[in-house]
Amino acid sequence: MAELEDRSRRNNLRFEGIEETEGETWKNSEEKVKKLIKEKLSINEEIHIERAHRTGKKEDNNGKIIIRRTIVVKFLDYKDRETILDNYKKLKLWNEKMYINEDFSERTINIRKQLFIKAKEIRSSGHNLSNKIPYVDNNSVDEFISSPNSTINFSNLTYNEFEIAFKSLKRNKAIGPDDINGNIVIDSFNEIKDILFKVFKASITQGSFPNSLKIAKKSIRNFEKNLALNSKSNPKSVYAYINNKTRFKDSIKAIKLHNGIITTDNQEIVNTFNEFFASVFIQDDSPEEVLDDNLLTKCSDPDFRSIPKLWSCANVVPLFKKGNKLDPTNYRPVSLTSIVDDTKVISINHCYDDNKILQEDINRLVKWSEDWLITFNESKCKVMYIGKKNPRYEYKLNNSVLTETMIENDLGIFISNNLEWKYHINSAIGKANRKLGMIKNSFEYLDELSLKLLYKSLVRPHLEYGATVWSPFWKKDIDNLEIVQHRATRIESLRGKSYEERLKILKLPTLFDRRRREFPKVTGVIDCTHICIQKPHEHEYAYVDRSSNHSINVQAVCDNKGNFIDVVAKWPGSTHDARILRESKLGKKFMDGTFKGLLIGDSGFPCFRWLLTPYLNLTTASQHRYNISLRKTRVIIEQVFGRWKRRFHLLHSEIRMTPERTCTSVAACAVLHNLAIQLNDGDMDENPIENDENDNEDIVAENNFQFRDDFALRHF
């Protein structure tokens, strides 16, 4: 069996009995094989043939010379070979003079004969065979052994074989192109079996494929293509189709009752399940829920003590399953009962008094909940401490200490106490892989267009939701996200092509490029960061920054790969970002036109034709999209600063050197950072740091806001 499987893995197929005229080349024979595969087996996918060679002889048929060829074809893809064999064995459409043989060597034929002889002996003795051995009835085995060919001739279809095959049909199959339910066909088999047998017998004898089966395949393909085309606007139809394919359709045959007796009666099974579901979802002993009068009083008009008229238009829906469905207490207006059940209190604490202020805020929330008769679930209330030096002050809710949490889900994004995004990225990858698996397992005809539409509509959004917040910069996270798209693009029509070639054919960018290429025509991203230093002896006041620390304000420009392309490290911490840009060589060369390009920065910089900043007051949809795109692209400079300071711990703490020597060290660290990226040297420390606060003011530059407006209108 092992030797037979080894030989069967070869990509060769043998087509026997193909007629051709004199003078045909091997290329003509190859095209003839492709035509036969397409017409007889209804295989519309492109079949790749590596080479074909012919053997054969001339026959004299009433003075007409007929050449019958045996063509041995080597397929480029093993799956093409398997598809042809499966359709051939399943449809049995070849006439008596035409065979497809999966083996061509004499040794393989002898091995198969020995295997079938042994299988016949074991089956005759009453023993079961392994599933690896293909089932062939004894009559076919005898015919196969006596035949010089290594294939079984299926043209002699018997009435008994037809009846057995027809009775194996499943009742839960979908309706075919004739719009006749399968149950009707099965139930009326005795009346139509004679006619059906003649139809199938004629089809096999004539070697013609039934048009109805071609229509059935075509209808499924068109239906799936329409689903893919509308997957963006109507994803529910796709999920309904997938659920229909994956749903467990077999009914429950038996169940054990409370007394231990197993019953097969359908009514008893239904009653048992109803009792179980009622015990889970209905609480008979709980008090009946009604609206408190105090709530109505608080919600009423303060002058007239009456319920607002708009409440008469409230959307009234059932909210719980309890009691009689006709009982009006089971129906409540959404405006009275739908409340926000998630409350967050965020505080930046610098001292012990700040902790007390946060505790007082929590106490006020408790008082508010008591006034409005809304109780907090203490078991679900938690506290998250962010930062290594956080003192972990114990906060209480109703005299109960809040438990600490490491990871919380906020609007679909998992936030951890160390501000790492590993858990969220793994969660997004898991969701995307599950969607991709459902699509590939449910759709029978996934061509390039259908795959692209389904992937963009149902899979890729999971990999990009909130990417502005958690956009990864670790190589392993970037690669893990890219693997999902790598797996998604692997379909039959693109087999054998590299990932880059598949993306080019599908016209898809990499996920990394999508996260980086949001803003068009960008040369670099500019921003400033503060490097803390010890208190200098001279001009100490000039080095005090916004956070009341002594620092050097460093201006940097980076490219899309995270390399520094310009660094200015010489200005005290109190210097504004706009002044550093105005006095720098980079800014002057952009101003006089020496440098051509486009930079993007935050609102702390002025707006020029070569430097675009975000809008503060949004008035149009294009401005809103402009801001989102700019923010997603500008996040790379914040990530570069974080990596830079983690790579060189000198920059992350207070530098105990003079300002002059500090500026020299900062410039050296920038050069080493670029070298580390070029040498693929990974970051050593994975602990994140907080990003510097950006200036909130918008620096005005005359005659340049119009250029920004035109740019936003043109591109967004």
Short mmCIF file of C-alpha atoms in Angstrom, two decimals, residues 88-497:
data_model
loop_
_atom_site.label_atom_id
_atom_site.label_comp_id
_atom_site.label_asym_id
_atom_site.label_seq_id
_atom_site.Cartn_x
_atom_site.Cartn_y
_atom_site.Cartn_z
CA TYR A 88 -13.88 10.77 -13.91
CA LYS A 89 -14.62 8.20 -11.20
CA LYS A 90 -17.68 10.07 -9.99
CA LEU A 91 -19.34 10.80 -13.32
CA LYS A 92 -18.28 7.70 -15.32
CA LEU A 93 -18.86 9.44 -18.65
CA TRP A 94 -16.28 7.81 -20.92
CA ASN A 95 -17.29 5.34 -23.60
CA GLU A 96 -15.84 1.86 -23.94
CA LYS A 97 -12.93 3.01 -26.08
CA MET A 98 -11.83 5.83 -23.80
CA TYR A 99 -10.00 5.44 -20.49
CA ILE A 100 -8.20 7.65 -18.02
CA ASN A 101 -5.46 5.80 -16.20
CA GLU A 102 -3.74 7.29 -13.16
CA ASP A 103 -0.81 4.84 -13.46
CA PHE A 104 1.26 4.01 -16.49
CA SER A 105 4.10 1.79 -15.26
CA GLU A 106 3.75 -2.00 -15.35
CA ARG A 107 5.03 -2.26 -11.79
CA THR A 108 2.25 0.00 -10.49
CA ILE A 109 -0.40 -1.97 -12.36
CA ASN A 110 0.83 -5.23 -10.81
CA ILE A 111 0.87 -3.68 -7.32
CA ARG A 112 -2.71 -2.50 -7.74
CA LYS A 113 -3.82 -5.93 -8.97
CA GLN A 114 -2.20 -7.63 -5.97
CA LEU A 115 -3.84 -5.12 -3.63
CA PHE A 116 -7.32 -5.68 -5.07
CA ILE A 117 -6.91 -9.47 -5.01
CA LYS A 118 -5.92 -9.32 -1.34
CA ALA A 119 -8.80 -6.93 -0.59
CA LYS A 120 -11.25 -9.33 -2.26
CA GLU A 121 -9.99 -12.23 -0.12
CA ILE A 122 -10.28 -10.23 3.12
CA ARG A 123 -13.76 -8.97 2.23
CA SER A 124 -14.92 -12.49 1.33
CA SER A 125 -13.82 -13.72 4.78
CA GLY A 126 -16.11 -11.15 6.45
CA HIS A 127 -13.44 -8.75 7.73
CA ASN A 128 -13.40 -4.96 7.29
CA LEU A 129 -10.79 -3.18 5.21
CA SER A 130 -8.81 -0.06 6.03
CA ASN A 131 -10.24 3.24 4.82
CA LYS A 132 -7.01 3.85 2.93
CA ILE A 133 -7.86 1.04 0.50
CA PRO A 134 -10.38 2.26 -2.12
CA TYR A 135 -13.56 0.21 -2.23
CA VAL A 136 -14.14 -1.78 -5.44
CA ASP A 137 -16.82 -4.49 -5.70
CA ASN A 138 -15.74 -8.07 -6.47
CA ASN A 139 -17.12 -8.10 -10.04
CA SER A 140 -15.13 -5.00 -10.91
CA VAL A 141 -12.02 -6.53 -9.35
CA ASP A 142 -12.34 -9.60 -11.58
CA GLU A 143 -12.81 -7.38 -14.62
CA PHE A 144 -9.85 -5.23 -13.62
CA ILE A 145 -7.53 -8.22 -13.13
CA SER A 146 -8.45 -9.75 -16.48
CA SER A 147 -8.22 -6.43 -18.34
CA PRO A 148 -4.93 -5.35 -19.93
CA ASN A 149 -5.75 -1.79 -18.92
CA SER A 150 -5.30 -0.50 -15.40
CA THR A 151 -8.66 1.26 -15.21
CA ILE A 152 -12.15 -0.06 -14.55
CA ASN A 153 -14.73 0.20 -17.33
CA PHE A 154 -17.84 1.82 -15.87
CA SER A 155 -19.91 1.75 -19.04
CA ASN A 156 -21.80 -1.44 -18.02
CA LEU A 157 -24.04 0.15 -15.41
CA THR A 158 -26.36 -2.43 -13.85
CA TYR A 159 -29.86 -1.77 -12.57
CA ASN A 160 -28.88 -2.98 -9.09
CA GLU A 161 -25.93 -0.56 -8.88
CA PHE A 162 -28.16 2.31 -9.99
CA GLU A 163 -30.80 1.51 -7.36
CA ILE A 164 -28.24 1.28 -4.54
CA ALA A 165 -26.64 4.59 -5.54
CA PHE A 166 -29.99 6.35 -5.76
CA LYS A 167 -31.15 5.16 -2.34
CA SER A 168 -28.02 6.67 -0.77
CA LEU A 169 -29.21 10.20 -1.60
CA LYS A 170 -29.68 12.50 1.42
CA ARG A 171 -32.99 14.19 2.05
CA ASN A 172 -31.47 17.42 3.39
CA LYS A 173 -29.76 18.34 0.11
CA ALA A 174 -30.67 21.64 -1.54
CA ILE A 175 -33.08 21.89 -4.47
CA GLY A 176 -31.38 21.49 -7.86
CA PRO A 177 -31.82 23.54 -11.07
CA ASP A 178 -35.09 21.68 -11.80
CA ASP A 179 -36.65 23.24 -8.64
CA ILE A 180 -37.84 19.80 -7.46
CA ASN A 181 -37.37 18.98 -3.80
CA GLY A 182 -35.17 15.96 -3.15
CA ASN A 183 -37.76 14.41 -0.83
CA ILE A 184 -40.25 14.23 -3.72
CA VAL A 185 -37.73 12.45 -5.94
CA ILE A 186 -36.80 9.95 -3.22
CA ASP A 187 -40.41 9.21 -2.25
CA SER A 188 -41.46 8.69 -5.89
CA PHE A 189 -38.42 6.59 -6.80
CA ASN A 190 -40.42 3.42 -7.47
CA GLU A 191 -42.50 5.23 -10.10
CA ILE A 192 -39.64 6.96 -11.93
CA LYS A 193 -36.70 4.58 -11.46
CA ASP A 194 -37.12 2.87 -14.85
CA ILE A 195 -37.07 6.18 -16.72
CA LEU A 196 -34.14 7.51 -14.69
CA PHE A 197 -32.11 4.36 -15.30
CA LYS A 198 -32.55 4.73 -19.06
CA VAL A 199 -31.48 8.39 -18.88
CA PHE A 200 -28.30 7.61 -16.93
CA LYS A 201 -27.52 4.57 -19.07
CA ALA A 202 -27.83 6.63 -22.24
CA SER A 203 -25.67 9.39 -20.78
CA ILE A 204 -22.86 6.96 -19.92
CA THR A 205 -23.07 5.11 -23.23
CA GLN A 206 -23.00 8.30 -25.31
CA GLY A 207 -20.30 9.91 -23.17
CA SER A 208 -22.20 13.21 -22.87
CA PHE A 209 -22.41 15.24 -19.68
CA PRO A 210 -25.98 16.13 -18.54
CA ASN A 211 -26.64 19.81 -19.09
CA SER A 212 -28.61 20.05 -15.85
CA LEU A 213 -25.49 19.23 -13.84
CA LYS A 214 -23.56 21.91 -15.70
CA ILE A 215 -26.33 24.39 -14.91
CA ALA A 216 -26.27 23.37 -11.24
CA LYS A 217 -22.55 24.03 -10.95
CA LYS A 218 -22.90 27.31 -12.80
CA SER A 219 -25.79 28.45 -10.60
CA ILE A 220 -23.79 27.81 -7.41
CA ARG A 221 -20.82 29.69 -8.84
CA ASN A 222 -22.96 32.68 -9.80
CA PHE A 223 -24.72 32.68 -6.44
CA GLU A 224 -21.42 32.72 -4.54
CA LYS A 225 -20.07 35.45 -6.81
CA ASN A 226 -23.13 37.61 -6.11
CA LEU A 227 -22.65 37.06 -2.39
CA ALA A 228 -19.05 38.24 -2.69
CA LEU A 229 -20.03 41.30 -4.73
CA ASN A 230 -22.59 42.35 -2.08
CA SER A 231 -20.54 41.28 0.95
CA LYS A 232 -19.70 44.89 1.85
CA SER A 233 -23.27 46.18 1.78
CA ASN A 234 -25.00 42.99 2.95
CA PRO A 235 -22.66 40.85 5.08
CA LYS A 236 -25.63 39.10 6.71
CA SER A 237 -26.33 37.20 3.50
CA VAL A 238 -22.76 35.85 3.51
CA TYR A 239 -23.03 34.75 7.13
CA ALA A 240 -26.40 33.12 6.42
CA TYR A 241 -24.84 31.15 3.56
CA ILE A 242 -21.89 30.12 5.75
CA ASN A 243 -24.17 29.09 8.62
CA ASN A 244 -26.26 27.03 6.24
CA LYS A 245 -23.11 25.19 5.16
CA THR A 246 -21.76 24.64 8.69
CA ARG A 247 -25.01 24.00 10.55
CA PHE A 248 -25.44 20.60 12.17
CA LYS A 249 -28.41 19.28 10.20
CA ASP A 250 -28.92 15.82 11.65
CA SER A 251 -31.79 15.73 14.13
CA ILE A 252 -31.45 14.46 17.69
CA LYS A 253 -32.35 10.78 17.60
CA ALA A 254 -32.49 10.03 21.33
CA ILE A 255 -32.13 11.70 24.71
CA LYS A 256 -31.98 10.62 28.34
CA LEU A 257 -34.90 11.77 30.53
CA HIS A 258 -34.75 12.81 34.19
CA ASN A 259 -35.56 9.29 35.35
CA GLY A 260 -32.66 7.85 33.35
CA ILE A 261 -34.82 6.34 30.60
CA ILE A 262 -33.64 6.95 27.03
CA THR A 263 -36.45 7.97 24.69
CA THR A 264 -36.63 8.36 20.92
CA ASP A 265 -40.07 9.97 20.83
CA ASN A 266 -39.84 13.42 19.24
CA GLN A 267 -42.52 14.94 21.47
CA GLU A 268 -40.80 13.78 24.67
CA ILE A 269 -37.47 15.14 23.39
CA VAL A 270 -39.06 18.54 22.71
CA ASN A 271 -40.74 18.65 26.14
CA THR A 272 -37.47 17.77 27.88
CA PHE A 273 -35.62 20.60 26.16
CA ASN A 274 -38.42 23.07 26.91
CA GLU A 275 -38.28 22.21 30.62
CA PHE A 276 -34.50 22.61 30.64
CA PHE A 277 -34.53 25.99 28.89
CA ALA A 278 -37.31 27.20 31.17
CA SER A 279 -35.28 26.29 34.25
CA VAL A 280 -32.29 28.24 32.93
CA PHE A 281 -33.92 31.42 31.62
CA ILE A 282 -37.00 31.86 33.85
CA GLN A 283 -36.86 32.75 37.54
CA ASP A 284 -40.29 32.06 38.98
CA ASP A 285 -39.37 33.05 42.53
CA SER A 286 -37.88 36.47 41.67
CA PRO A 287 -39.94 39.58 42.43
CA GLU A 288 -41.79 41.15 39.54
CA GLU A 289 -39.82 44.04 38.07
CA VAL A 290 -41.68 47.31 37.77
CA LEU A 291 -40.61 50.91 37.28
CA ASP A 292 -40.02 52.75 40.53
CA ASP A 293 -42.17 55.84 41.12
CA ASN A 294 -39.08 57.80 42.14
CA LEU A 295 -37.60 57.33 38.68
CA LEU A 296 -40.72 58.72 37.05
CA THR A 297 -40.68 61.65 39.45
CA LYS A 298 -37.02 62.46 38.72
CA CYS A 299 -37.56 62.20 34.97
CA SER A 300 -40.68 64.38 34.94
CA ASP A 301 -40.81 68.05 34.05
CA PRO A 302 -39.58 70.20 37.01
CA ASP A 303 -42.37 72.77 36.61
CA PHE A 304 -45.47 70.73 35.87
CA ARG A 305 -44.41 67.38 37.41
CA SER A 306 -45.54 65.56 34.26
CA ILE A 307 -43.96 63.00 31.95
CA PRO A 308 -42.54 64.58 28.73
CA LYS A 309 -44.73 64.21 25.64
CA LEU A 310 -41.85 62.67 23.68
CA TRP A 311 -42.11 59.60 25.89
CA SER A 312 -45.36 58.74 24.16
CA CYS A 313 -43.25 58.05 21.03
CA ALA A 314 -40.81 55.79 22.86
CA ASN A 315 -39.80 52.53 21.20
CA VAL A 316 -41.47 49.84 23.33
CA VAL A 317 -39.95 46.35 23.16
CA PRO A 318 -39.97 43.22 25.37
CA LEU A 319 -36.90 43.17 27.61
CA PHE A 320 -37.12 39.90 29.58
CA LYS A 321 -38.78 36.51 29.36
CA LYS A 322 -40.96 36.15 32.44
CA GLY A 323 -44.62 35.41 33.07
CA ASN A 324 -47.39 35.69 30.52
CA LYS A 325 -46.50 37.27 27.17
CA LEU A 326 -49.75 39.24 27.37
CA ASP A 327 -48.71 40.86 30.66
CA PRO A 328 -47.91 44.55 29.98
CA THR A 329 -45.13 44.56 32.60
CA ASN A 330 -43.04 42.57 30.13
CA TYR A 331 -42.88 45.60 27.79
CA ARG A 332 -40.96 48.77 28.62
CA PRO A 333 -39.86 51.84 26.68
CA VAL A 334 -36.21 51.70 25.74
CA SER A 335 -35.73 55.30 26.87
CA LEU A 336 -36.46 54.28 30.48
CA THR A 337 -34.43 51.11 30.67
CA SER A 338 -31.55 51.36 28.19
CA ILE A 339 -28.68 52.96 30.10
CA VAL A 340 -24.94 53.04 29.61
CA ASP A 341 -23.64 50.21 31.76
CA ASP A 342 -19.92 51.01 31.36
CA THR A 343 -18.41 53.91 33.31
CA LYS A 344 -14.72 54.81 33.32
CA VAL A 345 -12.93 57.21 35.65
CA ILE A 346 -9.43 58.16 34.48
CA SER A 347 -6.97 60.17 36.54
CA ILE A 348 -3.29 61.13 36.24
CA ASN A 349 -1.93 61.13 39.77
CA HIS A 350 1.31 62.87 40.69
CA CYS A 351 1.00 62.77 44.48
CA TYR A 352 -0.96 61.19 47.33
CA ASP A 353 -3.59 63.96 47.29
CA ASP A 354 -4.46 63.07 43.68
CA ASN A 355 -5.32 59.54 44.84
CA LYS A 356 -7.73 60.99 47.38
CA ILE A 357 -9.38 63.12 44.71
CA LEU A 358 -9.97 60.04 42.56
CA GLN A 359 -11.47 58.19 45.54
CA GLU A 360 -13.83 61.12 46.12
CA ASP A 361 -14.92 60.93 42.47
CA ILE A 362 -15.74 57.24 42.96
CA ASN A 363 -17.74 58.08 46.10
CA ARG A 364 -19.74 60.67 44.16
CA LEU A 365 -20.55 58.03 41.53
CA VAL A 366 -21.82 55.73 44.27
CA LYS A 367 -24.00 58.52 45.66
CA TRP A 368 -25.38 59.24 42.18
CA SER A 369 -26.22 55.54 41.64
CA GLU A 370 -28.08 55.43 44.95
CA ASP A 371 -30.10 58.52 44.06
CA TRP A 372 -31.10 57.01 40.72
CA LEU A 373 -31.64 53.50 42.11
CA ILE A 374 -28.92 52.06 39.87
CA THR A 375 -26.59 49.64 41.61
CA PHE A 376 -23.00 49.07 40.54
CA ASN A 377 -21.94 45.44 40.21
CA GLU A 378 -18.94 45.43 42.54
CA SER A 379 -17.61 42.14 41.16
CA LYS A 380 -17.25 43.72 37.71
CA CYS A 381 -15.73 47.01 38.90
CA LYS A 382 -11.94 46.96 38.63
CA VAL A 383 -8.94 49.27 38.71
CA MET A 384 -5.98 49.34 36.31
CA TYR A 385 -2.65 50.83 37.37
CA ILE A 386 -0.49 52.10 34.51
CA GLY A 387 3.24 52.68 34.96
CA LYS A 388 6.05 50.88 36.75
CA LYS A 389 6.30 53.48 39.51
CA ASN A 390 2.57 53.55 40.22
CA PRO A 391 2.07 53.34 44.02
CA ARG A 392 -0.97 51.01 43.63
CA TYR A 393 -3.27 53.00 45.90
CA GLU A 394 -6.27 50.92 47.03
CA TYR A 395 -9.56 52.35 45.81
CA LYS A 396 -12.88 51.32 47.35
CA LEU A 397 -16.43 51.03 46.09
CA ASN A 398 -19.05 50.70 48.84
CA ASN A 399 -16.25 49.86 51.30
CA SER A 400 -15.07 47.02 49.03
CA VAL A 401 -11.54 47.19 47.67
CA LEU A 402 -11.51 47.19 43.87
CA THR A 403 -9.58 44.30 42.35
CA GLU A 404 -6.70 45.04 40.00
CA THR A 405 -6.96 44.08 36.33
CA MET A 406 -4.16 43.63 33.82
CA ILE A 407 -6.18 43.71 30.56
CA GLU A 408 -9.50 45.36 29.75
CA ASN A 409 -11.57 45.54 26.57
CA ASP A 410 -12.51 49.11 25.71
CA LEU A 411 -14.61 49.60 22.55
CA GLY A 412 -13.19 46.42 21.03
CA ILE A 413 -9.53 47.16 21.84
CA PHE A 414 -7.72 45.27 24.59
CA ILE A 415 -5.67 47.66 26.73
CA SER A 416 -3.04 46.25 29.11
CA ASN A 417 -1.52 47.90 32.16
CA ASN A 418 1.94 47.95 30.52
CA LEU A 419 0.54 49.52 27.32
CA GLU A 420 1.66 46.61 25.17
CA TRP A 421 -0.58 45.35 22.38
CA LYS A 422 0.34 41.68 22.19
CA TYR A 423 -2.98 40.44 23.55
CA HIS A 424 -5.04 42.66 21.25
CA ILE A 425 -3.01 41.73 18.17
CA ASN A 426 -3.35 38.01 18.94
CA SER A 427 -7.08 38.49 19.47
CA ALA A 428 -7.44 40.30 16.12
CA ILE A 429 -5.44 37.58 14.35
CA GLY A 430 -7.66 34.90 15.90
CA LYS A 431 -10.86 36.61 14.76
CA ALA A 432 -9.53 37.12 11.24
CA ASN A 433 -8.37 33.50 10.96
CA ARG A 434 -11.78 32.22 12.06
CA LYS A 435 -13.55 34.36 9.45
CA LEU A 436 -11.08 33.27 6.79
CA GLY A 437 -11.54 29.61 7.68
CA MET A 438 -15.33 29.88 7.43
CA ILE A 439 -15.06 31.51 4.00
CA LYS A 440 -12.63 28.97 2.55
CA ASN A 441 -14.55 26.00 3.96
CA SER A 442 -17.97 27.23 2.82
CA PHE A 443 -17.41 28.71 -0.65
CA GLU A 444 -16.95 26.10 -3.36
CA TYR A 445 -15.77 28.47 -6.10
CA LEU A 446 -13.31 31.02 -4.74
CA ASP A 447 -11.85 32.88 -7.68
CA GLU A 448 -9.60 35.91 -7.41
CA LEU A 449 -12.39 38.50 -7.46
CA SER A 450 -14.60 36.71 -4.92
CA LEU A 451 -11.69 36.12 -2.55
CA LYS A 452 -10.60 39.74 -2.73
CA LEU A 453 -14.10 41.08 -2.02
CA LEU A 454 -14.79 38.67 0.84
CA TYR A 455 -11.37 39.25 2.38
CA LYS A 456 -11.69 43.04 2.24
CA SER A 457 -15.23 42.97 3.64
CA LEU A 458 -15.09 40.32 6.36
CA VAL A 459 -11.47 39.53 7.25
CA ARG A 460 -9.25 42.58 6.88
CA PRO A 461 -11.41 44.89 9.07
CA HIS A 462 -10.53 42.70 12.07
CA LEU A 463 -6.82 43.25 11.36
CA GLU A 464 -7.15 47.04 11.06
CA TYR A 465 -9.83 48.02 13.57
CA GLY A 466 -8.38 50.81 15.72
CA ALA A 467 -4.92 50.42 14.16
CA THR A 468 -4.23 54.09 14.83
CA VAL A 469 -4.08 53.21 18.52
CA TRP A 470 -2.25 49.88 18.49
CA SER A 471 -0.26 49.98 15.22
CA PRO A 472 2.56 47.46 15.90
CA PHE A 473 6.25 48.24 15.65
CA TRP A 474 7.70 44.90 16.80
CA LYS A 475 8.72 42.81 13.80
CA LYS A 476 7.12 39.65 15.18
CA ASP A 477 3.73 41.39 15.53
CA ILE A 478 3.99 42.86 12.03
CA ASP A 479 4.86 39.44 10.59
CA ASN A 480 2.06 37.66 12.48
CA LEU A 481 -0.51 40.08 11.07
CA GLU A 482 0.91 39.70 7.57
CA ILE A 483 0.68 35.89 7.79
CA VAL A 484 -3.12 36.14 7.84
CA GLN A 485 -3.18 37.95 4.48
CA HIS A 486 -0.49 35.57 3.22
CA ARG A 487 -2.78 32.64 4.02
CA ALA A 488 -5.86 34.37 2.61
CA THR A 489 -4.31 34.86 -0.84
CA ARG A 490 -3.43 31.19 -1.25
CA ILE A 491 -6.10 29.92 -3.63
CA GLU A 492 -6.01 27.40 -6.46
CA SER A 493 -5.69 29.90 -9.31
CA LEU A 494 -2.66 31.53 -7.64
CA ARG A 495 -0.92 28.34 -6.55
CA GLY A 496 2.82 28.34 -7.18
CA LYS A 497 3.16 32.14 -7.05
#
